[in-house]
Coordinates of C-alpha atoms and ligand atoms in Angstrom, one line a residue:
M1 CA 16.1 -8.5 -19.4
C2 CA 17.1 -11.5 -21.5
G3 CA 14.8 -14.5 -22.0
I4 CA 15.6 -18.1 -22.6
V5 CA 13.5 -20.9 -24.1
G6 CA 14.4 -24.4 -25.2
Y7 CA 12.7 -27.4 -26.7
I8 CA 13.5 -31.0 -27.1
G9 CA 10.8 -33.4 -28.4
E10 CA 9.3 -34.9 -31.5
E11 CA 7.8 -31.8 -33.1
Q12 CA 9.6 -29.1 -35.1
A13 CA 11.1 -26.9 -32.4
A14 CA 11.1 -23.4 -34.1
P15 CA 7.4 -22.6 -33.9
F16 CA 7.4 -23.4 -30.1
L17 CA 10.6 -21.4 -29.5
L18 CA 9.2 -18.4 -31.3
K19 CA 5.9 -18.6 -29.3
G20 CA 7.9 -19.0 -26.1
L21 CA 10.0 -16.0 -26.9
E22 CA 6.9 -14.0 -27.5
K23 CA 5.7 -14.8 -24.0
L24 CA 9.0 -13.4 -22.7
E25 CA 8.9 -10.2 -24.7
Y26 CA 7.6 -8.4 -21.6
R27 CA 11.1 -8.8 -20.0
G28 CA 12.4 -6.3 -22.5
Y29 CA 14.9 -7.1 -25.3
D30 CA 16.6 -5.6 -28.3
S31 CA 17.4 -8.7 -30.4
A32 CA 16.4 -12.3 -30.7
G33 CA 17.7 -15.6 -32.1
L34 CA 17.3 -19.3 -32.4
C35 CA 19.6 -22.3 -32.8
L36 CA 18.4 -25.7 -33.9
N37 CA 20.2 -29.0 -34.4
D38 CA 19.4 -29.8 -38.0
G39 CA 20.6 -33.3 -38.7
G40 CA 23.9 -32.8 -36.8
K41 CA 24.5 -29.2 -37.7
L42 CA 23.8 -26.3 -35.4
V43 CA 21.9 -23.7 -37.5
V44 CA 21.6 -20.2 -36.0
K45 CA 19.3 -17.4 -37.1
K46 CA 19.3 -14.1 -35.2
S47 CA 18.2 -10.6 -35.7
K48 CA 18.4 -7.2 -34.1
G49 CA 15.1 -5.6 -33.2
K50 CA 11.7 -7.1 -32.4
L51 CA 10.8 -10.7 -32.6
Q52 CA 8.9 -9.9 -35.7
E53 CA 12.2 -9.5 -37.5
L54 CA 13.3 -13.0 -36.6
K55 CA 9.9 -14.3 -37.7
I56 CA 10.3 -12.7 -41.1
L57 CA 13.9 -14.0 -41.3
T58 CA 12.8 -17.6 -40.6
N59 CA 9.4 -17.4 -42.2
N60 CA 7.8 -17.9 -38.8
G61 CA 10.3 -20.7 -38.1
D62 CA 9.5 -22.7 -41.3
T63 CA 13.0 -22.4 -42.6
L64 CA 14.6 -23.8 -39.5
H65 CA 14.4 -27.6 -39.1
G66 CA 15.0 -29.8 -36.1
T67 CA 13.3 -31.1 -33.0
V68 CA 15.9 -29.7 -30.6
G69 CA 16.5 -26.0 -30.2
I70 CA 17.2 -23.0 -28.0
G71 CA 16.0 -19.4 -28.4
H72 CA 16.8 -16.1 -26.7
T73 CA 15.7 -12.5 -26.5
R74 CA 18.7 -10.3 -25.6
W75 CA 18.8 -7.1 -23.6
A76 CA 22.2 -5.6 -24.4
T77 CA 24.8 -5.3 -21.6
H78 CA 28.1 -6.1 -23.3
G79 CA 28.2 -4.9 -26.9
E80 CA 25.5 -2.9 -28.7
P81 CA 22.2 -4.4 -29.9
S82 CA 23.1 -6.0 -33.2
D83 CA 22.6 -9.2 -35.2
V84 CA 26.1 -10.4 -34.4
N85 CA 25.8 -9.7 -30.7
A86 CA 22.4 -11.5 -30.5
H87 CA 22.3 -15.0 -28.9
P88 CA 22.7 -17.9 -29.5
H89 CA 26.4 -17.8 -29.8
L90 CA 28.4 -20.5 -31.5
S91 CA 31.9 -21.8 -30.7
E92 CA 34.5 -21.3 -33.4
S93 CA 33.9 -24.5 -35.3
G94 CA 30.1 -24.5 -34.6
R95 CA 30.1 -27.5 -32.2
F96 CA 28.5 -25.6 -29.3
A97 CA 25.7 -23.1 -29.1
V98 CA 24.9 -21.1 -26.0
V99 CA 22.1 -18.8 -24.8
H100 CA 22.8 -16.9 -21.7
N101 CA 21.0 -14.6 -19.2
G102 CA 23.2 -12.8 -16.7
I103 CA 26.7 -11.3 -16.8
I104 CA 30.1 -13.0 -16.9
E105 CA 32.2 -10.6 -14.8
N106 CA 35.6 -12.1 -15.8
Y107 CA 34.9 -12.4 -19.5
L108 CA 37.7 -10.0 -20.5
P109 CA 40.6 -12.1 -19.1
L110 CA 38.9 -15.3 -20.4
R111 CA 38.6 -13.7 -23.8
E112 CA 42.2 -12.6 -23.8
M113 CA 43.3 -16.1 -22.8
L114 CA 41.3 -17.7 -25.6
T115 CA 42.4 -15.1 -28.1
E116 CA 46.0 -15.9 -27.3
K117 CA 45.3 -19.5 -28.1
G118 CA 44.2 -18.3 -31.5
I119 CA 40.5 -18.4 -31.1
V120 CA 38.7 -15.7 -33.1
F121 CA 35.7 -14.0 -31.6
R122 CA 32.8 -12.7 -33.7
S123 CA 30.9 -10.7 -31.2
N124 CA 31.5 -8.2 -28.4
T125 CA 29.5 -10.2 -25.8
D126 CA 30.5 -11.8 -22.6
T127 CA 28.4 -14.8 -23.7
E128 CA 30.5 -15.8 -26.6
V129 CA 33.3 -16.5 -24.2
I130 CA 31.2 -19.4 -22.8
A131 CA 30.6 -21.0 -26.2
Q132 CA 34.3 -20.7 -27.0
L133 CA 35.3 -22.2 -23.6
F134 CA 33.1 -25.2 -24.2
E135 CA 34.9 -26.0 -27.4
Y136 CA 38.3 -25.2 -25.9
Y137 CA 37.9 -27.5 -22.9
D138 CA 35.9 -30.3 -24.6
Q139 CA 37.6 -33.7 -24.5
G140 CA 34.6 -35.8 -25.4
N141 CA 32.8 -36.1 -22.0
L142 CA 30.1 -33.4 -22.1
M143 CA 29.4 -33.4 -18.3
D144 CA 33.2 -32.9 -17.6
T145 CA 33.3 -30.1 -20.1
V146 CA 30.3 -28.3 -18.5
I147 CA 31.9 -28.6 -15.1
R148 CA 35.2 -27.3 -16.3
V149 CA 33.6 -24.4 -18.1
L150 CA 31.6 -23.4 -15.1
S151 CA 34.7 -23.5 -12.9
K152 CA 36.1 -20.7 -15.0
L153 CA 33.1 -18.4 -14.9
D154 CA 32.6 -15.6 -12.4
G155 CA 29.2 -13.8 -12.4
S156 CA 25.6 -14.8 -13.0
Y157 CA 24.2 -17.1 -15.6
A158 CA 21.3 -19.1 -16.7
L159 CA 22.5 -21.2 -19.7
G160 CA 21.0 -23.3 -22.4
V161 CA 23.6 -25.2 -24.3
L162 CA 23.4 -27.4 -27.5
C163 CA 26.3 -29.6 -28.6
R164 CA 26.4 -30.8 -32.2
D165 CA 27.7 -34.2 -31.1
H166 CA 24.9 -34.7 -28.6
P167 CA 21.9 -34.1 -30.8
D168 CA 19.5 -35.6 -28.3
E169 CA 20.1 -33.3 -25.3
I170 CA 20.0 -29.8 -24.0
I171 CA 22.2 -28.8 -21.1
A172 CA 20.8 -26.2 -18.7
V173 CA 22.7 -24.6 -15.9
R174 CA 22.0 -21.8 -13.5
K175 CA 23.8 -19.5 -11.1
E176 CA 22.0 -16.4 -9.7
S177 CA 19.8 -16.1 -12.8
P178 CA 16.4 -18.0 -12.9
L179 CA 15.9 -21.0 -15.1
I180 CA 13.1 -23.6 -15.1
I181 CA 12.6 -26.9 -16.8
G182 CA 9.1 -27.8 -18.0
L183 CA 8.1 -31.5 -18.2
G184 CA 6.0 -32.7 -21.1
E185 CA 5.0 -36.0 -22.8
H186 CA 7.9 -37.1 -24.9
E187 CA 9.1 -33.5 -24.9
N188 CA 10.7 -31.2 -22.4
Y189 CA 11.4 -27.5 -22.2
I190 CA 13.6 -24.9 -20.6
A191 CA 12.7 -21.3 -19.9
S192 CA 13.8 -18.3 -17.9
D193 CA 10.2 -17.7 -16.9
I194 CA 7.0 -19.6 -16.6
P195 CA 4.8 -17.8 -19.3
A196 CA 7.1 -19.2 -22.0
I197 CA 6.0 -22.8 -21.4
L198 CA 2.6 -22.4 -19.8
N199 CA 0.7 -23.4 -23.0
K200 CA 2.5 -26.7 -22.9
T201 CA 2.9 -27.8 -19.3
R202 CA 2.4 -26.8 -15.7
N203 CA 4.9 -29.3 -14.3
I204 CA 8.2 -27.7 -13.7
Y205 CA 11.5 -28.1 -11.9
R206 CA 13.3 -25.0 -10.7
L207 CA 17.0 -25.2 -11.2
E208 CA 19.1 -24.0 -8.2
N209 CA 22.5 -22.4 -8.2
D210 CA 25.2 -24.8 -9.5
E211 CA 22.9 -27.4 -10.7
I212 CA 23.4 -28.9 -14.2
A213 CA 20.4 -30.4 -16.0
V214 CA 20.7 -32.9 -18.9
I215 CA 17.4 -32.7 -20.7
K216 CA 16.3 -35.4 -23.2
R217 CA 13.0 -36.1 -24.9
D218 CA 12.0 -38.6 -22.2
S219 CA 14.1 -37.7 -19.2
V220 CA 15.5 -34.9 -17.2
Q221 CA 18.4 -35.6 -14.9
V222 CA 19.9 -33.0 -12.6
F223 CA 23.4 -33.1 -11.1
N224 CA 25.6 -31.1 -8.8
L225 CA 29.1 -30.0 -9.6
D226 CA 30.4 -33.3 -8.3
K227 CA 28.3 -35.1 -10.9
E228 CA 26.0 -36.5 -8.1
P229 CA 22.4 -36.8 -9.2
I230 CA 20.0 -34.5 -7.4
H231 CA 16.4 -35.3 -6.7
K232 CA 14.2 -32.4 -7.8
E233 CA 10.8 -31.7 -6.3
L234 CA 8.1 -31.4 -8.9
E235 CA 6.2 -28.1 -8.8
V236 CA 2.8 -27.7 -10.3
V237 CA 2.2 -24.1 -11.5
D238 CA -1.3 -23.0 -10.6
W239 CA -1.3 -19.9 -12.7
D240 CA -4.4 -19.4 -14.7
I241 CA -3.3 -19.2 -18.4
A242 CA -5.6 -16.2 -18.9
A243 CA -3.8 -14.5 -16.0
A244 CA -0.6 -14.7 -18.1
E245 CA -2.4 -13.6 -21.3
K246 CA -4.1 -10.3 -22.2
G247 CA -7.6 -11.6 -21.7
G248 CA -9.3 -9.3 -24.2
Y249 CA -7.5 -6.1 -23.1
E250 CA -5.4 -4.2 -25.5
H251 CA -2.4 -4.1 -23.1
F252 CA -1.2 -6.1 -20.2
M253 CA -0.8 -2.8 -18.3
F254 CA -4.4 -1.9 -18.6
K255 CA -5.5 -5.5 -17.6
E256 CA -3.2 -5.3 -14.6
I257 CA -4.6 -1.9 -13.5
M258 CA -8.1 -3.4 -13.7
E259 CA -7.0 -6.4 -11.7
Q260 CA -6.0 -4.4 -8.7
P261 CA -9.1 -4.8 -6.6
K262 CA -8.8 -8.5 -6.8
A263 CA -5.0 -8.5 -6.3
F264 CA -5.3 -6.3 -3.2
H265 CA -8.1 -8.5 -1.9
D266 CA -6.2 -11.7 -2.6
T267 CA -3.1 -10.4 -0.8
I268 CA -4.8 -9.3 2.4
T269 CA -7.4 -12.1 2.8
P270 CA -5.1 -14.9 3.9
H271 CA -3.8 -12.6 6.6
L272 CA -7.1 -11.7 8.2
K273 CA -8.5 -14.2 10.7
D274 CA -11.1 -13.6 13.3
G275 CA -10.7 -9.9 13.1
R276 CA -6.9 -10.0 13.6
V277 CA -3.9 -9.6 11.3
V278 CA -2.0 -12.8 11.1
L279 CA 1.5 -12.8 9.7
D280 CA 2.7 -16.4 10.4
E281 CA 5.5 -15.9 7.9
I282 CA 7.3 -13.6 10.3
H283 CA 9.4 -15.7 12.6
L284 CA 10.1 -13.1 15.2
T285 CA 9.1 -13.2 18.8
A286 CA 7.4 -10.1 20.4
D287 CA 10.7 -9.5 22.3
Q288 CA 12.7 -9.6 19.1
I289 CA 10.3 -7.2 17.4
R290 CA 10.6 -4.9 20.4
S291 CA 14.4 -5.0 20.2
F292 CA 14.6 -3.3 16.8
R293 CA 15.9 0.2 16.9
K294 CA 15.5 1.0 13.2
I295 CA 13.8 -0.3 10.1
N296 CA 15.7 -0.3 6.8
I297 CA 13.8 -0.7 3.5
L298 CA 15.7 -1.9 0.4
A299 CA 14.2 -1.9 -3.1
C300 CA 14.4 -0.4 -6.6
G301 CA 12.1 1.6 -8.8
S302 CA 8.5 1.4 -7.9
A303 CA 9.2 -1.1 -5.1
Y304 CA 11.4 1.6 -3.6
H305 CA 8.5 4.1 -3.9
V306 CA 6.5 1.6 -1.8
G307 CA 9.4 1.8 0.6
V308 CA 9.0 5.6 0.8
V309 CA 5.3 5.2 1.6
A310 CA 6.3 2.7 4.2
K311 CA 8.7 5.1 5.8
Y312 CA 5.9 7.5 6.4
V313 CA 3.5 4.8 7.5
F314 CA 5.9 2.9 9.9
E315 CA 7.3 6.0 11.4
K316 CA 3.9 7.4 12.1
I317 CA 2.4 4.2 13.6
L318 CA 5.4 2.4 15.0
R319 CA 7.5 5.4 16.1
I320 CA 10.7 3.8 14.9
P321 CA 13.1 5.5 12.6
V322 CA 12.9 4.2 9.1
E323 CA 15.3 4.5 6.2
A324 CA 14.1 3.8 2.7
D325 CA 17.2 3.0 0.6
L326 CA 17.7 2.6 -3.1
A327 CA 19.1 -0.9 -3.2
S328 CA 21.7 0.0 -5.8
E329 CA 23.2 2.6 -3.5
F330 CA 22.9 0.7 -0.2
R331 CA 25.9 -1.6 -0.2
Y332 CA 28.3 1.0 -1.5
R333 CA 27.8 3.4 1.4
D334 CA 29.0 1.3 4.3
P335 CA 25.5 1.3 5.9
I336 CA 25.0 1.4 9.6
I337 CA 23.0 -1.7 10.2
D338 CA 23.1 -4.6 12.6
D339 CA 21.0 -7.1 14.4
K340 CA 19.0 -4.2 16.0
T341 CA 17.8 -3.2 12.5
L342 CA 14.9 -4.9 10.8
T343 CA 15.4 -5.0 7.0
V344 CA 12.4 -5.1 4.7
V345 CA 13.2 -6.0 1.1
I346 CA 10.5 -5.3 -1.6
S347 CA 10.6 -6.8 -5.0
Q348 CA 8.0 -7.9 -7.5
S349 CA 10.2 -10.3 -9.4
G350 CA 12.4 -11.4 -6.5
E351 CA 15.3 -11.4 -8.9
T352 CA 16.4 -7.8 -9.1
A353 CA 20.1 -8.0 -8.9
D354 CA 20.6 -4.7 -7.0
T355 CA 18.0 -5.6 -4.4
K356 CA 19.3 -9.1 -4.0
E357 CA 22.8 -7.9 -3.4
A358 CA 21.7 -5.2 -1.0
M359 CA 19.7 -7.9 0.9
K360 CA 22.8 -10.1 1.2
E361 CA 24.7 -7.1 2.6
A362 CA 22.1 -6.5 5.2
K363 CA 22.1 -10.1 6.2
R364 CA 25.9 -10.2 6.4
R365 CA 25.7 -7.3 8.8
G366 CA 23.3 -9.3 11.1
S367 CA 20.0 -7.8 10.1
H368 CA 16.9 -9.9 10.0
V369 CA 15.3 -9.7 6.5
I370 CA 11.6 -9.8 5.7
S371 CA 11.0 -9.8 2.0
I372 CA 7.8 -8.8 0.2
V373 CA 7.9 -10.7 -3.1
N374 CA 5.4 -11.6 -5.9
V375 CA 7.2 -14.4 -7.6
L376 CA 7.1 -17.7 -5.7
G377 CA 10.5 -19.4 -5.1
S378 CA 12.5 -16.4 -6.5
A379 CA 16.0 -15.8 -5.2
I380 CA 15.0 -13.0 -2.8
A381 CA 12.1 -15.0 -1.5
K382 CA 14.4 -17.9 -0.8
E383 CA 17.3 -16.0 0.7
S384 CA 15.4 -13.7 3.0
N385 CA 14.7 -14.9 6.6
D386 CA 11.0 -14.5 6.2
V387 CA 8.9 -13.8 3.1
I388 CA 5.4 -12.4 2.7
Y389 CA 4.1 -13.0 -0.8
T390 CA 2.0 -10.5 -2.6
L391 CA -0.7 -12.4 -4.4
A392 CA -0.8 -10.2 -7.5
G393 CA -0.5 -13.1 -10.0
P394 CA 1.8 -12.8 -12.9
E395 CA 2.6 -9.2 -13.8
I396 CA 3.6 -8.9 -17.4
A397 CA 3.7 -5.2 -18.3
V398 CA 7.1 -3.7 -17.6
A399 CA 5.4 -0.8 -15.8
T400 CA 4.3 -2.2 -12.5
T401 CA 0.8 -1.5 -11.2
K402 CA -0.9 -4.4 -9.4
A403 CA 2.4 -5.4 -7.8
Y404 CA 2.9 -1.9 -6.4
S405 CA -0.6 -2.0 -5.0
T406 CA -0.2 -5.4 -3.3
Q407 CA 3.2 -4.4 -1.9
L408 CA 1.4 -1.4 -0.2
A409 CA -1.2 -3.9 1.1
V410 CA 1.5 -5.9 2.8
I411 CA 3.0 -2.7 4.3
Y412 CA -0.4 -1.9 5.9
L413 CA -0.6 -5.4 7.2
M414 CA 2.8 -5.1 8.7
A415 CA 2.1 -1.7 10.2
I416 CA -1.0 -3.0 11.9
Y417 CA 0.7 -6.2 13.1
F418 CA 3.8 -4.5 14.4
G419 CA 1.8 -1.6 15.8
D420 CA -0.2 -4.1 17.8
V421 CA 2.8 -6.1 19.0
L422 CA 4.6 -2.9 20.1
G423 CA 1.4 -1.5 21.8
K424 CA 1.4 1.6 19.6
I425 CA -2.2 1.4 18.4
T426 CA -5.4 1.2 20.5
D427 CA -8.1 -1.4 19.9
T428 CA -10.2 1.2 18.3
E429 CA -7.5 2.2 15.9
Y430 CA -6.8 -1.5 15.2
Q431 CA -10.4 -2.1 14.2
Y432 CA -10.6 1.1 12.2
Y433 CA -7.5 0.2 10.2
L434 CA -8.8 -3.3 9.5
Q435 CA -12.1 -2.0 8.4
E436 CA -10.4 0.5 6.0
L437 CA -8.0 -2.1 4.7
Q438 CA -10.9 -4.4 3.8
A439 CA -12.7 -1.6 2.1
I440 CA -9.8 -0.6 -0.2
P441 CA -10.6 -3.1 -3.1
E442 CA -14.2 -1.8 -3.4
K443 CA -12.9 1.8 -3.4
I444 CA -10.3 1.0 -6.1
Q445 CA -13.2 -0.5 -8.1
Q446 CA -15.2 2.7 -7.7
I447 CA -12.2 4.7 -9.1
L448 CA -11.8 2.2 -12.0
E449 CA -15.5 2.6 -12.9
H450 CA -14.9 6.3 -13.5
K451 CA -11.8 5.8 -15.6
E452 CA -13.3 7.8 -18.4
T453 CA -12.8 11.0 -16.4
V454 CA -9.0 10.3 -16.4
Q455 CA -9.1 9.4 -20.0
Y456 CA -10.7 12.7 -20.9
L457 CA -8.0 14.6 -19.0
A458 CA -5.3 12.6 -20.7
S459 CA -6.8 13.6 -24.0
K460 CA -6.6 17.3 -23.1
L461 CA -3.1 17.1 -21.7
F462 CA -1.1 14.4 -23.6
H463 CA 0.8 17.0 -25.7
C464 CA 2.6 18.3 -22.6
N465 CA 6.4 18.2 -22.6
D466 CA 7.2 18.6 -18.9
V467 CA 5.3 17.5 -15.9
F468 CA 5.9 18.0 -12.3
F469 CA 4.2 15.9 -9.6
I470 CA 4.2 17.6 -6.3
G471 CA 3.0 16.5 -2.9
R472 CA 3.8 16.6 0.8
N473 CA 4.4 13.8 3.3
I474 CA 2.8 10.6 2.0
D475 CA 1.6 12.5 -1.1
Y476 CA 5.3 13.1 -1.9
A477 CA 5.9 9.4 -1.8
L478 CA 3.0 8.9 -4.1
S479 CA 4.3 11.6 -6.5
L480 CA 7.5 9.5 -7.0
E481 CA 5.4 6.7 -8.4
G482 CA 3.0 8.9 -10.4
S483 CA 6.0 10.5 -12.1
L484 CA 7.8 7.3 -12.8
K485 CA 4.7 5.7 -14.3
L486 CA 4.2 8.6 -16.7
K487 CA 7.8 8.9 -17.9
E488 CA 8.5 5.2 -18.3
I489 CA 5.7 4.5 -20.7
S490 CA 4.9 7.9 -22.3
Y491 CA 8.5 9.2 -22.6
I492 CA 7.3 12.6 -21.3
H493 CA 9.9 14.3 -19.1
S494 CA 8.5 14.4 -15.6
E495 CA 9.8 15.0 -12.1
A496 CA 8.5 14.4 -8.6
Y497 CA 9.0 17.1 -6.1
A498 CA 8.3 17.6 -2.4
A499 CA 5.9 20.5 -2.8
G500 CA 7.7 22.7 -0.3
E501 CA 11.0 22.1 -2.1
L502 CA 10.0 23.7 -5.4
K503 CA 10.7 27.2 -4.3
H504 CA 14.4 26.2 -3.6
G505 CA 15.2 26.0 -7.3
T506 CA 12.8 24.0 -9.4
I507 CA 10.1 26.6 -9.6
S508 CA 12.4 28.4 -12.2
L509 CA 11.3 25.6 -14.6
I510 CA 7.6 26.5 -14.4
E511 CA 6.4 28.5 -17.3
D512 CA 3.2 29.0 -19.2
G513 CA 1.4 25.8 -19.7
T514 CA 3.7 23.5 -17.6
L515 CA 1.6 20.7 -16.2
V516 CA 1.8 20.4 -12.5
I517 CA 0.0 17.4 -10.9
A518 CA -0.7 18.3 -7.3
L519 CA -1.4 15.5 -5.0
A520 CA -3.6 16.8 -2.1
T521 CA -4.9 13.8 -0.3
H522 CA -3.0 14.1 3.1
E523 CA -5.6 15.8 5.2
E524 CA -3.3 17.7 7.6
L525 CA -1.4 19.3 4.8
I526 CA -4.1 20.3 2.3
G527 CA -3.7 24.0 3.2
K528 CA 0.0 23.8 2.5
I529 CA -0.3 22.2 -0.9
V530 CA -2.9 24.7 -1.9
S531 CA -0.3 27.4 -1.3
N532 CA 2.1 25.5 -3.5
M533 CA -0.5 25.1 -6.2
K534 CA -1.0 28.9 -6.2
E535 CA 2.7 29.5 -6.4
V536 CA 3.0 27.5 -9.6
Q537 CA -0.2 28.9 -11.1
A538 CA 1.1 32.4 -10.6
R539 CA 3.9 31.4 -12.9
G540 CA 1.7 30.0 -15.6
A541 CA 1.3 26.3 -14.6
Y542 CA -1.7 24.3 -15.5
V543 CA -2.6 22.5 -12.3
L544 CA -4.3 19.1 -12.2
C545 CA -5.2 18.4 -8.5
L546 CA -5.9 15.0 -7.1
T547 CA -7.7 15.0 -3.8
T548 CA -10.4 13.3 -1.8
E549 CA -14.1 13.6 -2.4
K550 CA -14.7 15.7 0.6
H551 CA -12.4 18.5 -0.7
Q552 CA -14.7 19.8 -3.5
E553 CA -13.5 23.3 -2.7
L554 CA -10.2 22.5 -4.5
K555 CA -12.0 22.7 -7.8
S556 CA -11.7 26.4 -7.5
T557 CA -7.9 26.4 -6.9
S558 CA -7.0 24.1 -9.9
Q559 CA -7.7 24.0 -13.6
S560 CA -8.8 20.3 -13.4
T561 CA -9.5 18.1 -10.4
L562 CA -9.7 14.4 -9.8
F563 CA -11.4 12.9 -6.8
I564 CA -10.9 9.7 -4.9
P565 CA -12.8 8.3 -2.0
S566 CA -11.5 8.9 1.5
T567 CA -9.8 6.4 3.7
C568 CA -7.3 6.6 6.6
D569 CA -4.2 8.6 5.8
M570 CA -1.8 5.7 5.5
M571 CA -3.9 3.9 2.9
L572 CA -4.6 6.9 0.6
P573 CA -1.7 6.0 -1.8
S574 CA -3.6 2.8 -2.6
L575 CA -6.5 4.8 -4.0
A576 CA -4.6 7.9 -5.3
V577 CA -2.1 5.8 -7.3
V578 CA -4.9 4.4 -9.5
P579 CA -5.8 7.6 -11.4
L580 CA -2.1 8.3 -11.8
Q581 CA -1.6 4.9 -13.4
L582 CA -4.6 5.4 -15.6
F583 CA -3.4 8.9 -16.6
A584 CA 0.0 7.5 -17.6
Y585 CA -1.6 4.7 -19.5
Y586 CA -4.0 6.9 -21.5
V587 CA -1.3 9.5 -22.3
A588 CA 1.0 6.8 -23.5
A589 CA -1.8 5.2 -25.6
L590 CA -2.6 8.6 -27.2
K591 CA 1.0 9.0 -28.0
G592 CA 1.1 5.6 -29.6
C593 CA 3.8 4.3 -27.3
D594 CA 4.8 0.6 -26.9
I595 CA 3.0 0.5 -23.5
D596 CA 3.8 -3.0 -22.3
K597 CA 7.4 -2.9 -23.5
P598 CA 8.7 0.6 -23.2
R599 CA 12.0 1.3 -24.9
N600 CA 15.2 0.5 -23.1
L601 CA 13.4 -1.1 -20.1
A602 CA 13.2 -4.6 -18.8
K603 CA 10.7 -6.2 -16.5
S604 CA 13.2 -7.9 -14.4
V605 CA 16.5 -6.2 -14.0
T606 CA 18.9 -9.1 -13.2
V607 CA 22.1 -7.2 -13.8
E608 CA 23.7 -4.6 -11.5
Ligands
LIG1 C1 8.4 0.2 -12.5 O1 7.2 0.3 -13.3 C2 9.4 -0.6 -13.0 N1 9.1 -1.8 -13.7 C3 10.7 -0.8 -12.1 O2 10.9 0.4 -11.4 C4 10.6 -1.9 -11.0 O3 9.7 -1.6 -10.0 C5 12.0 -2.1 -10.4 O4 12.9 -2.5 -11.5 C6 12.0 -3.2 -9.3 O5 11.6 -4.4 -9.8 P1 11.3 -5.6 -8.8 O6 10.1 -5.1 -8.0 O7 11.0 -6.8 -9.6 O8 12.5 -5.8 -7.9

C-alpha cells in the first residue's frame, strides 16, 4: 500500500524523505516521488518502479533543495503505475502539492466538475483531484481551504499537503487511513507508519479521523473541522529500532520467522497468572459469554487462515458453531448475525479495509466484537469492543509469519478461557493445555534449529511448477497458509485442498512429478491422509509429508518427510507452520525472488 513521509526542519529534506520511504517499502509500491519547497517553488521529482529509480533521478536527493518536503510510495489503484500517476500531484499552477493514501470514491464527479471549469488534469489518479480542488477553492486562508476541500471528498485519505505560499508548514489530514506526526528538535515529520521516522524520534501524535494538523519547524497544532484546537496525547513509541531493521539477516521474512519463539512467548505471558489464563481485555460477563449461540470470525489472507484454525479449535472445545468468513465477502452476503453472535476480528495491521468494514457491519448488527490485532492504536483495535494485542513487534515482510503465529497463540488463550467459563474443559485438560501452550516457544525453537533439513528439501524441489498442499481437519486449515506462503513469495502456482476432496476433481491435475505436500499431524486422521498420499503417488506425485516425530513409519509412504515435535491437537498448527514458512522462504530465495516485497502485493491493504 502507499506510504507517506514528510519533513519540515533546518536540514535538507530530500535525504530524510528518501530514507523514510525506504522504511516504508515493505508496504508494497510501484512508483515513488518527492516534492520540496525550493525557495518558494514546489519542485516535484517522481519515477515509476523501485525507489532506486528515484534515487538515481535525484542523485540520492542532492539535486532537490529545500528544508520542507513530502514523499510518497504509490501502490496503483486508479491509473496504471507510471511517472505521471506517481505522487506528489501538483495543482494546475503548481501552488499545491499533495500526497495521498487511500481512495477518493467520488473522484469522477469531482474531476468532471473541475474539467468543466477548464482545469486540465495530467494524471489518471483520484489524488490529483485533491490537488486541483485545493487550488480551485483557495481564497487565501489555508485552513478554510483545507476544510472546504475535505467537505467535498468521499472515501478514505491520509494527506500530506504543501502550499507554495506557506513555505513554512505542512498540512496533514486523515480519514480512515493512518497518519502519524513525529516530533523532533526544531524539526517535525509526518509518516503513514512508524518505521519511517524511528531513526529520528519516538515521540508521536496519531492523527484521528477528521483532524487537521498544521506542522511547522517548532510547533504542531491540531484542529477539528470547526477549527477548534485539539489537545493530542503524546505517545512514546517503545519499538526497538533493531526490531524494525533486518538485524543482520538477509531478509525481514527470515528474521521474523526466527523471532517466532519470542513473539509467541511475549504474546501469551501477560495472560498467564497463577496457573490461569487471564483475558482482562474481554469485557464480557460469564452470563454474556454463555448467551452466545455462534462465533463469527472475520479476517483476510493469512489472518483468515488463523480463523479457519480457530473454527476447528473453538468448535471442538467450546461446542459452539463457528463460521470463519472472508471479510471481503461478509458484508455483501446479508449475514445472519446479531447480539447472540460473538465476532472475532483478526488483523495484523489493524488497518485492512475489508476487515474493518466487515467489523463495522457486524457491530451494526449488534454483535460484540473482539479483535486480535498487532498494531497498537490501529483502526480495528480502536473500533472493536475489546482488543487483545498480539505482541509480535513490527512485522515488516509482506508475507506474514510471526503475526500468524501470535494470532494462533491468542486463539488458544481464548479457547482455554472460554472453555473454562463455559465449563467445557476439565481441570486436568485446563492444566494440560496450559502446559502445552507454554512449551510451544521451545518446540518452535527446536524446529528452527533444524532449518537446514527444510533448506535441503527446498534445494531439491524449488524447480516445481505446481504444488498441492493437502490435509484434513486442522491440517487442512494449515494447508491454506502453507500454500499462500509459497505462492506469494515464490510465484509458484500452488493450491490447498482438503485431502478428501481431491478425488472430486482436482486429482486430474496430478501427473508425474507434481509436488504434493501432505500435512499429517492430526492424530485421528493419519490413516485417512496416508490413503490420500497413496492416491496421488499412484498418479505420479512426489509426496513431501509433514508429520509428528512419533510417526516415523510415514517415511515409507512418502518420498520425503519432515518431522515436528508433538503437542495437543489444537496447537499443532503453531509447530507445523514453521517448516512450511521456511520451505516457502528457501524456495523463493533459490529462485531469486524479492522475498520481503513480492510483486503486486502490499503489507497493509487499506483499499477495498
Ligand atoms: C499474508 O502473508 C499476507 N500478507 C496477507 O494475506 C495478510 O495476512 C492479509 O492481507 C491481512 O492483513 P492484516 O492481518 O494486516 O489484516
